[in-house]
PDB file of C-alpha atoms in Angstrom:
ATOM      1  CA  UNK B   1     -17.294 -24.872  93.623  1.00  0.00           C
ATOM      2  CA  UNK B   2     -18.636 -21.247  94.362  1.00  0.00           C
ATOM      3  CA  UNK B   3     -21.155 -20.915  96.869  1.00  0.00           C
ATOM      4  CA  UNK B   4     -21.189 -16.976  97.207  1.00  0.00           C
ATOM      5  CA  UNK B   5     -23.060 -15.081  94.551  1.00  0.00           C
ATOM      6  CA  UNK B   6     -20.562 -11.363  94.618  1.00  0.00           C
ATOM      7  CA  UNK B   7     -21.629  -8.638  92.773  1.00  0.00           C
ATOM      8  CA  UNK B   8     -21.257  -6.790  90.634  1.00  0.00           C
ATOM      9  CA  UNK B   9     -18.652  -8.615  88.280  1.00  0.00           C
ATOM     10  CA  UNK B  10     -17.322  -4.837  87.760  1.00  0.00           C
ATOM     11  CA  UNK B  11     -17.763  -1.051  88.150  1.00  0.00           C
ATOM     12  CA  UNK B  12     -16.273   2.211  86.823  1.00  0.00           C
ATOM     13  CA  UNK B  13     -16.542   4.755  88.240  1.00  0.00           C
ATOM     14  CA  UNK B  14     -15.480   8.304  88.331  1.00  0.00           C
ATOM     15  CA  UNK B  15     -13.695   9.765  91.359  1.00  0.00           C
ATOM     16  CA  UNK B  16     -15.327  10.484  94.385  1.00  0.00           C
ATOM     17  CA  UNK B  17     -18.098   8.597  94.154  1.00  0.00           C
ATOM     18  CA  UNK B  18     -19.381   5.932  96.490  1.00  0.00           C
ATOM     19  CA  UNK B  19     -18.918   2.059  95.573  1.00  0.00           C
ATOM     20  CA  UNK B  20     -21.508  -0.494  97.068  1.00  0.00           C
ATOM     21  CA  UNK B  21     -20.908  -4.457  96.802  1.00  0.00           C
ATOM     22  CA  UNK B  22     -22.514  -7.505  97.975  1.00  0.00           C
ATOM     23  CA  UNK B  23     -22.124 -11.116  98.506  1.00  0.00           C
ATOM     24  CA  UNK B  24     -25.190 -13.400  98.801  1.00  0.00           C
ATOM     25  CA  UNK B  25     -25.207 -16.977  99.631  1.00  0.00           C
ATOM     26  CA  UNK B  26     -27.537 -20.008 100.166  1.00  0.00           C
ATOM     27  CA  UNK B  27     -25.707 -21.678 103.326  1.00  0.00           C
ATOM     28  CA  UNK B  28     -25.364 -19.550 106.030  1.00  0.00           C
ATOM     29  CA  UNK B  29     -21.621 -18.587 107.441  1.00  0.00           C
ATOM     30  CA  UNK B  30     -20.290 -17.875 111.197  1.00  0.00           C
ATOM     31  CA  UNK B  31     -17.796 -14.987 109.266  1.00  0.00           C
ATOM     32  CA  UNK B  32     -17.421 -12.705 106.293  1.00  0.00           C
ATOM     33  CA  UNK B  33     -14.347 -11.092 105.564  1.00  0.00           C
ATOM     34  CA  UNK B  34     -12.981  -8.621 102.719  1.00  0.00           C
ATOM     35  CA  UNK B  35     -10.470  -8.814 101.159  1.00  0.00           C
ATOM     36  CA  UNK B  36      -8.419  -6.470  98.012  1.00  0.00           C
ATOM     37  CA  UNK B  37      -6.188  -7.516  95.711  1.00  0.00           C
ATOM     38  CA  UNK B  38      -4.397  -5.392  94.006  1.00  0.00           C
ATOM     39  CA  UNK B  39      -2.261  -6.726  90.165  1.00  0.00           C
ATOM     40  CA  UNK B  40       0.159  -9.300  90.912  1.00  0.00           C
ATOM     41  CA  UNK B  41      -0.243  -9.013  94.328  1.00  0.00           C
ATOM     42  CA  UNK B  42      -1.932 -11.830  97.236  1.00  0.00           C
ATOM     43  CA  UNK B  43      -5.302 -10.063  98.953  1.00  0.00           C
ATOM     44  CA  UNK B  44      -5.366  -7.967 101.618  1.00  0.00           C
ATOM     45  CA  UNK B  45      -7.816  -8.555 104.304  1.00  0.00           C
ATOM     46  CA  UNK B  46      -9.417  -5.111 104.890  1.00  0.00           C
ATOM     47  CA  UNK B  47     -12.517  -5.909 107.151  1.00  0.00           C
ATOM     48  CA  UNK B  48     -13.756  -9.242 109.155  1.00  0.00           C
ATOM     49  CA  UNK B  49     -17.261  -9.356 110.308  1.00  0.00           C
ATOM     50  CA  UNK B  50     -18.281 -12.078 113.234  1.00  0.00           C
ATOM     51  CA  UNK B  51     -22.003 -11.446 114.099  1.00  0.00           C
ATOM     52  CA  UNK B  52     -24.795 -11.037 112.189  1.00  0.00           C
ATOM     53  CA  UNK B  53     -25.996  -7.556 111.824  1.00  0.00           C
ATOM     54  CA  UNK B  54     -22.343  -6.282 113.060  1.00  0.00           C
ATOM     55  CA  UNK B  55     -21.641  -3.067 110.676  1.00  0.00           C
ATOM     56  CA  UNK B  56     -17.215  -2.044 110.731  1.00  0.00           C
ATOM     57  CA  UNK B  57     -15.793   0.551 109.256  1.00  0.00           C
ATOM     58  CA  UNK B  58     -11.742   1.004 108.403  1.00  0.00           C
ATOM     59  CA  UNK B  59     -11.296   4.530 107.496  1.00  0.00           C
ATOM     60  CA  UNK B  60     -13.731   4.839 104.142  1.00  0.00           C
ATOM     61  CA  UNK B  61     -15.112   1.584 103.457  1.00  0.00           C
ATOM     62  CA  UNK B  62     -17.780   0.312 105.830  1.00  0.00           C
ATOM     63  CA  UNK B  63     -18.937  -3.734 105.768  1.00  0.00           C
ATOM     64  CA  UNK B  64     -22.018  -5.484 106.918  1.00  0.00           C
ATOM     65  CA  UNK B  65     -22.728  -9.049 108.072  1.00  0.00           C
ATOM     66  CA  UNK B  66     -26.697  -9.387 107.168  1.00  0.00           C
ATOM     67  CA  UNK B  67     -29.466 -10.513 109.755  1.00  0.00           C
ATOM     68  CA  UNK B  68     -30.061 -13.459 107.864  1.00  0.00           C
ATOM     69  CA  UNK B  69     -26.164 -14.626 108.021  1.00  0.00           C
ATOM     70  CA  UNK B  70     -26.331 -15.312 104.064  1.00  0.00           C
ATOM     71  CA  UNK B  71     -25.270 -11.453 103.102  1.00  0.00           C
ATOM     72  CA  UNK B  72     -22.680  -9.144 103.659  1.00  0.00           C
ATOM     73  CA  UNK B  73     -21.813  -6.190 102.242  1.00  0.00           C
ATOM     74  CA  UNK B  74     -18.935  -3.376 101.362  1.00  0.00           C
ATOM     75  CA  UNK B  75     -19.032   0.524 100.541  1.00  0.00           C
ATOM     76  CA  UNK B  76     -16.103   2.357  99.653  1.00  0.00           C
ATOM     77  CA  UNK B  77     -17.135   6.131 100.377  1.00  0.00           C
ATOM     78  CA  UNK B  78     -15.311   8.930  98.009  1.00  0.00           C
ATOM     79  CA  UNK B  79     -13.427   6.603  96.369  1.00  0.00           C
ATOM     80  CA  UNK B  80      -9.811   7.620  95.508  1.00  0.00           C
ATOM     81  CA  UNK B  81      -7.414   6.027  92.725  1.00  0.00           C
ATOM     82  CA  UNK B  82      -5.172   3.453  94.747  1.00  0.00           C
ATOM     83  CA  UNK B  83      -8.895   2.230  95.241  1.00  0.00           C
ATOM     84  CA  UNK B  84      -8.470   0.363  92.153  1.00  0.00           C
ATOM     85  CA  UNK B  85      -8.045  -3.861  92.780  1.00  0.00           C
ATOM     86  CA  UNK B  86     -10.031  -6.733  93.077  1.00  0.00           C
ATOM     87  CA  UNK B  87     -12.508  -7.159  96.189  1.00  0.00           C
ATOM     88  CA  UNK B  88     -13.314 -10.451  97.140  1.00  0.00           C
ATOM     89  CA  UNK B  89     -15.817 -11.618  99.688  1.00  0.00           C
ATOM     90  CA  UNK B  90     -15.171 -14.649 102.050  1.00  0.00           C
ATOM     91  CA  UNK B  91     -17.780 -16.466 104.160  1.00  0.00           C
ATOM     92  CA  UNK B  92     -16.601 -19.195 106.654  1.00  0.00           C
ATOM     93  CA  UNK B  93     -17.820 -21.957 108.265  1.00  0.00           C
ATOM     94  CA  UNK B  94     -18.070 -23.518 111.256  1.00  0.00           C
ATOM     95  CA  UNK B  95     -14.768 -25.853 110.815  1.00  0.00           C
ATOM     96  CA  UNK B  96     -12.835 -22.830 108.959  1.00  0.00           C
ATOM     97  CA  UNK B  97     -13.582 -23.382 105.950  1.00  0.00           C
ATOM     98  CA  UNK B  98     -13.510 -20.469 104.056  1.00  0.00           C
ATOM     99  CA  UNK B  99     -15.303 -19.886 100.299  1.00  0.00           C
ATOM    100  CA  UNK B 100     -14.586 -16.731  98.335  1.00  0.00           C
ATOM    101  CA  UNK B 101     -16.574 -14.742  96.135  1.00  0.00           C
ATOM    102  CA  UNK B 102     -16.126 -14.002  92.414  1.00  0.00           C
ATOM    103  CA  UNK B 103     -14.509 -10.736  93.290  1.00  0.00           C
ATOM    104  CA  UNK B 104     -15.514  -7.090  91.620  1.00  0.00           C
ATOM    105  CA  UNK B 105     -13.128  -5.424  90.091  1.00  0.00           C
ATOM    106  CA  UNK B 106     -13.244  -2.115  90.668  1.00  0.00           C
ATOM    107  CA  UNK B 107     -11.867   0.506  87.900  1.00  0.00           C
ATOM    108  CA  UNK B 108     -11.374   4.086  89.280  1.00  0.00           C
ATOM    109  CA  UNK B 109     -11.474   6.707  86.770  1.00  0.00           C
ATOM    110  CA  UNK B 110      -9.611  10.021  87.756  1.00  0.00           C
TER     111      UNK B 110
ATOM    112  CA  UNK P   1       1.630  -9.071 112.365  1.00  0.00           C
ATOM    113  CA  UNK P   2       0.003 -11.545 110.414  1.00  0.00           C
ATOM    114  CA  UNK P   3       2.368 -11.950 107.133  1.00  0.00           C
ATOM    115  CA  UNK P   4       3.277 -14.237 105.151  1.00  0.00           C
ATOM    116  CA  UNK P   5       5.819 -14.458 102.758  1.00  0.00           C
ATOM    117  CA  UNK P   6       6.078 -16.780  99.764  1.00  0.00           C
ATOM    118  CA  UNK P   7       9.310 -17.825  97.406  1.00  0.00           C
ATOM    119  CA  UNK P   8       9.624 -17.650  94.676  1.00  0.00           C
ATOM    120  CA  UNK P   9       7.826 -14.909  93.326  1.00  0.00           C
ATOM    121  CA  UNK P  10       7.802 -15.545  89.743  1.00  0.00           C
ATOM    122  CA  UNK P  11       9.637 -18.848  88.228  1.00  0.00           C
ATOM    123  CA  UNK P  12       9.955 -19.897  84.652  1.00  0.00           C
ATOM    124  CA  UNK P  13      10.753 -23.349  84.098  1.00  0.00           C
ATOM    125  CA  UNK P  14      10.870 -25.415  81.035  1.00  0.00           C
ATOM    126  CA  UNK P  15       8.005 -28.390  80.107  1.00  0.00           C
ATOM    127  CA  UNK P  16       8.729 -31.426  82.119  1.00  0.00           C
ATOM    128  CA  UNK P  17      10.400 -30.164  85.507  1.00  0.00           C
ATOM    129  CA  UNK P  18       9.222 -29.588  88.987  1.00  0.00           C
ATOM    130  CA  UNK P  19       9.222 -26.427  90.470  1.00  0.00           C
ATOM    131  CA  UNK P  20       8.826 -25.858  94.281  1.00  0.00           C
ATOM    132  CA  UNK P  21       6.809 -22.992  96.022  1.00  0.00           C
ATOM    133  CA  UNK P  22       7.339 -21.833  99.850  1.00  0.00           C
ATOM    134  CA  UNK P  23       5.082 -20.353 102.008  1.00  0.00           C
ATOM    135  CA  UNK P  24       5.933 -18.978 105.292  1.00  0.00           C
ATOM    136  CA  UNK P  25       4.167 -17.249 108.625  1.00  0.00           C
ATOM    137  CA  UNK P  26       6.505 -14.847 109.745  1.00  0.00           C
ATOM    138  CA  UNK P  27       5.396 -13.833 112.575  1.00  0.00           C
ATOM    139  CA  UNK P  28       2.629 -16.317 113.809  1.00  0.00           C
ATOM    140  CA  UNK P  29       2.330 -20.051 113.992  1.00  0.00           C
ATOM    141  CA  UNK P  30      -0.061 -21.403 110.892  1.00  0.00           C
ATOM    142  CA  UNK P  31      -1.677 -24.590 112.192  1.00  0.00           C
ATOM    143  CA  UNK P  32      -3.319 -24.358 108.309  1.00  0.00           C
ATOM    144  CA  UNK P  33      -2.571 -23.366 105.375  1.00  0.00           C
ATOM    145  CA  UNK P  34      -4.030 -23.163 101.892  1.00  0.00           C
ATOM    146  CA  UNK P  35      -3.122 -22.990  98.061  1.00  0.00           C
ATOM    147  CA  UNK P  36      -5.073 -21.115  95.544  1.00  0.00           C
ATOM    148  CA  UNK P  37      -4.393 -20.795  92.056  1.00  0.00           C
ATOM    149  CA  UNK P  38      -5.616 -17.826  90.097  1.00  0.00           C
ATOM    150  CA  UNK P  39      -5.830 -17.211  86.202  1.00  0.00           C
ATOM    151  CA  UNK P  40      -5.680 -13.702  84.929  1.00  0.00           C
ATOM    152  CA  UNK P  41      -9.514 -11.804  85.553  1.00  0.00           C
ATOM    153  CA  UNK P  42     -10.814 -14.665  87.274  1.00  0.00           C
ATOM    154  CA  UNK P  43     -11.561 -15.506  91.361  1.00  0.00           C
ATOM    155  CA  UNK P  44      -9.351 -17.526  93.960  1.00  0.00           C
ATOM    156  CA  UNK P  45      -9.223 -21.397  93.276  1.00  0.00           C
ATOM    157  CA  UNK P  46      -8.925 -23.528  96.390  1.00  0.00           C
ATOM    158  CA  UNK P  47      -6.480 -25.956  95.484  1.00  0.00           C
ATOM    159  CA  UNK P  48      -5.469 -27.961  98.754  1.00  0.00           C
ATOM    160  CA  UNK P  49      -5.863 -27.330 102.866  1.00  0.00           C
ATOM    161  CA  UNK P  50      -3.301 -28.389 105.014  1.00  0.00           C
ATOM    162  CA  UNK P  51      -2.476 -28.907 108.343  1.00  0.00           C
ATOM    163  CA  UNK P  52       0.889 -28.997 109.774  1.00  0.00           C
ATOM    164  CA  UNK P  53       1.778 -32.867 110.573  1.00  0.00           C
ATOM    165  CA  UNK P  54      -0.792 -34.367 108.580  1.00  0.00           C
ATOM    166  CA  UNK P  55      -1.667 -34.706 104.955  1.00  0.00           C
ATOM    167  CA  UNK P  56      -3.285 -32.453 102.914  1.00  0.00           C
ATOM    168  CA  UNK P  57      -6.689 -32.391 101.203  1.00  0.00           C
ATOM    169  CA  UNK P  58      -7.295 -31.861  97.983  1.00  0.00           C
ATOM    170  CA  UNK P  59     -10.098 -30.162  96.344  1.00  0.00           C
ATOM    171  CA  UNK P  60     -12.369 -32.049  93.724  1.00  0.00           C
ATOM    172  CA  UNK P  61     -10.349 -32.521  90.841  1.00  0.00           C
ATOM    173  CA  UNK P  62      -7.199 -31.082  92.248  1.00  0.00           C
ATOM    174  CA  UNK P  63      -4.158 -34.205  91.704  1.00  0.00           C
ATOM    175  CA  UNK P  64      -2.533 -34.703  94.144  1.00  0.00           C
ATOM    176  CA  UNK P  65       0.151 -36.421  93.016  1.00  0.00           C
ATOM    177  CA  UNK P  66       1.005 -33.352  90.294  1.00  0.00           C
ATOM    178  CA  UNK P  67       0.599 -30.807  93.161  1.00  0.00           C
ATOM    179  CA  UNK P  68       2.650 -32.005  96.203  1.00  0.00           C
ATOM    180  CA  UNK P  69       1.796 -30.219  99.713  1.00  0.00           C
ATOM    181  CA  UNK P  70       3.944 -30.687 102.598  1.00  0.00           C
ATOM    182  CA  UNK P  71       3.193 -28.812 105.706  1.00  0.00           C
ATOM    183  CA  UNK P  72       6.352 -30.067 107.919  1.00  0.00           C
ATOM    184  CA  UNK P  73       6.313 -26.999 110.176  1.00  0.00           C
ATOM    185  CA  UNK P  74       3.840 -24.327 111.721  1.00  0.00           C
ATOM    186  CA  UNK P  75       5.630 -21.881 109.880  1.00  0.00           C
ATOM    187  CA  UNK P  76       6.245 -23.688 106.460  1.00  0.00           C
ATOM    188  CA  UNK P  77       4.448 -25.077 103.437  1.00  0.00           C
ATOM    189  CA  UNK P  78       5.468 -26.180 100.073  1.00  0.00           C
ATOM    190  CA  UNK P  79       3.855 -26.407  96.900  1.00  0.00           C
ATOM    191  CA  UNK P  80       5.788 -28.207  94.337  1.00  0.00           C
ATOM    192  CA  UNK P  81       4.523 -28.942  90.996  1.00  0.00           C
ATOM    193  CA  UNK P  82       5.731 -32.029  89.613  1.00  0.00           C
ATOM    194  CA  UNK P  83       6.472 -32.687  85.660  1.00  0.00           C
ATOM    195  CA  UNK P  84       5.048 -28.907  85.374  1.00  0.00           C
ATOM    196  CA  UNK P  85       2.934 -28.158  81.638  1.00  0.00           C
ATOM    197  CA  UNK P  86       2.292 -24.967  80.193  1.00  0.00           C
ATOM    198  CA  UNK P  87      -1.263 -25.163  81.328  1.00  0.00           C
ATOM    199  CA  UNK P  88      -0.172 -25.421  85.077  1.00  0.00           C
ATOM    200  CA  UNK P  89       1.313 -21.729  84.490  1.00  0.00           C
ATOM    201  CA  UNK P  90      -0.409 -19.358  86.784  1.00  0.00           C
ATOM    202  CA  UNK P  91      -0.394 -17.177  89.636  1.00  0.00           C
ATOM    203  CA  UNK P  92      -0.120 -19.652  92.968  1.00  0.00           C
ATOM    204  CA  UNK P  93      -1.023 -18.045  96.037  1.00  0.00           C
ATOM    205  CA  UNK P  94      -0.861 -19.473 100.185  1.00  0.00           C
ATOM    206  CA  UNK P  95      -2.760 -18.222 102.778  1.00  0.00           C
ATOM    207  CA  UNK P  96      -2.635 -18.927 106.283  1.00  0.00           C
ATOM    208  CA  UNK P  97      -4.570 -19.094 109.864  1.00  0.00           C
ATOM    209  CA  UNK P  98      -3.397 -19.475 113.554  1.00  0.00           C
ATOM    210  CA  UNK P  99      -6.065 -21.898 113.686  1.00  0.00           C
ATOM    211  CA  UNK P 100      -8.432 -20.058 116.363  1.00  0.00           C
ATOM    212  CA  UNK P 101      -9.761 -17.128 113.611  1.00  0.00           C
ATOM    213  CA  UNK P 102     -11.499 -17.433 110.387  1.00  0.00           C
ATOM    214  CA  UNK P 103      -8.894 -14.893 109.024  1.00  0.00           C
ATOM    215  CA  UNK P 104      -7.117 -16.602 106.331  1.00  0.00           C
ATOM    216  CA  UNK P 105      -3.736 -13.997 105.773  1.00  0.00           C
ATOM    217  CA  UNK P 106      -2.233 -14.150 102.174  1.00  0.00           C
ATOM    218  CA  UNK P 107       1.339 -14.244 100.755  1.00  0.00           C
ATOM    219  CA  UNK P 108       2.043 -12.315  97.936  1.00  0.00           C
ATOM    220  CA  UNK P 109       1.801 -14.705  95.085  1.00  0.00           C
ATOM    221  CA  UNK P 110       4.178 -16.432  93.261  1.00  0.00           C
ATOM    222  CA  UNK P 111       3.961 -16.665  89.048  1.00  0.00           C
ATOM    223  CA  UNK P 112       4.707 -19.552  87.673  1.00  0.00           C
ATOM    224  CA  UNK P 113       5.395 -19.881  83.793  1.00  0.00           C
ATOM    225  CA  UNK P 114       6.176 -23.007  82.319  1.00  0.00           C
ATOM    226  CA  UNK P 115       7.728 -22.944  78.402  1.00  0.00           C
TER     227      UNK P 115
END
C-alpha cells in the first residue's frame, strides 16, 4: 500500500502564481523523484533528487530532498497553463523499489 | 533517451478474451520493468515487477494467473490479461529502469476497455 503521505490532494490556482507540494513519509528513502502526468498520458519524470538536503531546479520548478530523508518537496514558480497534470512523488529504496505518492492535481486557471 | 513505448494504446475487447499489452525500451536496456494500473482521479497502482529472465512478482492481491508478465528480453515486456471483465478496464501503464538508477521511465499508457 501507500507509504508517502503527498499533498495537497489538489490546488487551483490562478495564473502566475507559485505552487508548493510535499511528500512526507515514515521510512526513509535513498531517492525522490517527480514526476507529471498529464490526461491519458504515462508520467514524465521532471526532477530526481539523490542526497538529502540536495535542492534542483529544471527551468521553473525547484525540488528538495529533506535533511531527515522522509520529505521532499516541489514548487512550480509563475505557473503557466500547460502546467496543468498530475504530480506524483516517488521515494525509492535501497533495492529499487520505488513507492509513489497520491499525486496533486494541479488545475491552472487562466 | 530513456523512452519507452507501449502497444496498444487503447484496446476494446469483448467479456471473456485476453488482450495482450507491450512494453518496450527503445533506446536503453530495461533489466526491470513494472506495471501499474490507474483508475480515472486516482494514484499509480503497482501491479507486478519484473526482471528480464526470471519471473515476476506480484503485488498483494495482484493474480497472477489473470495478469500474465513475461519479461523475455531487456527491451520487452508483456502484460496480457487473461479472460478480461469489465472491471479489469483501465488505464495500464509500464515503466522501466537500466537497473543502476532509481529512475523508473514511463510508457505512455495503454486503455483498456472491456464490454
Amino acid at each position: 500500500g501507500q507509504q508517502l503521505n503527498q499533498s495537497p490532494q489538489s490546488m487551483f490556482i490562478q495564473e502566475g502564481e507559485d505552487v508548493s507540494m510535499n511528500c512526507t513519509s515514515s521510512s526513509i528513502f535513498n531517492t525522490w523523484l517527480w514526476y507529471k502526468q498529464d490526461p491519458g498520458e504515462g508520467p514524465v519524470l521532471l526532477i530526481a533528487l539523490y542526497k538529502a538536503g540536495e535542492l534542483t531546479s529544471n527551468g521553473r520548478l525547484t525540488a528538495q530532498f529533506g535533511i531527515t530523508r522522509k520529505d521532499s518537496f516541489l514548487n512550480i514558480s509563475a505557473s503557466i497553463p500547460s502546467d496543468v497534470g498530475i504530480y506524483f512523488c516517488a521515494g525509492g529504496f535501497v533495492n529499487n523499489d520505488m513507492r509513489f505518492g497520491a499525486g496533486t492535481r494541479l488545475t491552472v486557471k487562466p | 533517451g530513456a523512452v519507452v513505448s507501449q502497444h496498444p494504446s487503447w484496446v476494446i475487447c469483448k467479456s471473456g478474451t485476453s488482450v495482450k499489452i507491450e512494453c518496450r525500451s527503445l533506446d536503453f536496456q530495461a533489466t526491470t520493468m513494472f506495471w501499474y494500473r490507474q483508475f480515472p482521479k486516482q494514484s499509480l497502482m503497482l501491479m507486478a515487477t519484473s526482471n528480464e529472465g526470471s519471473k515476476a512478482t506480484y503485488e498483494q492481491g495482484v493474480e497472477k494467473d489473470k495478469f500474465l508478465i513475461n519479461h523475455a528480453s531487456l527491451t520487452l515486456s508483456t502484460l496480457t490479461v487473461t479472460s478480461a471483465h469489465p472491471e479489469d478496464s483501465s488505464f495500464y501503464i509500464c515503466s522501466a529502469n537500466g537497473g543502476t538508477s532509481y529512475e523508473q521511465y514511463f510508457g505512455p499508457g495503454t486503455r483498456l476497455t472491456v464490454t
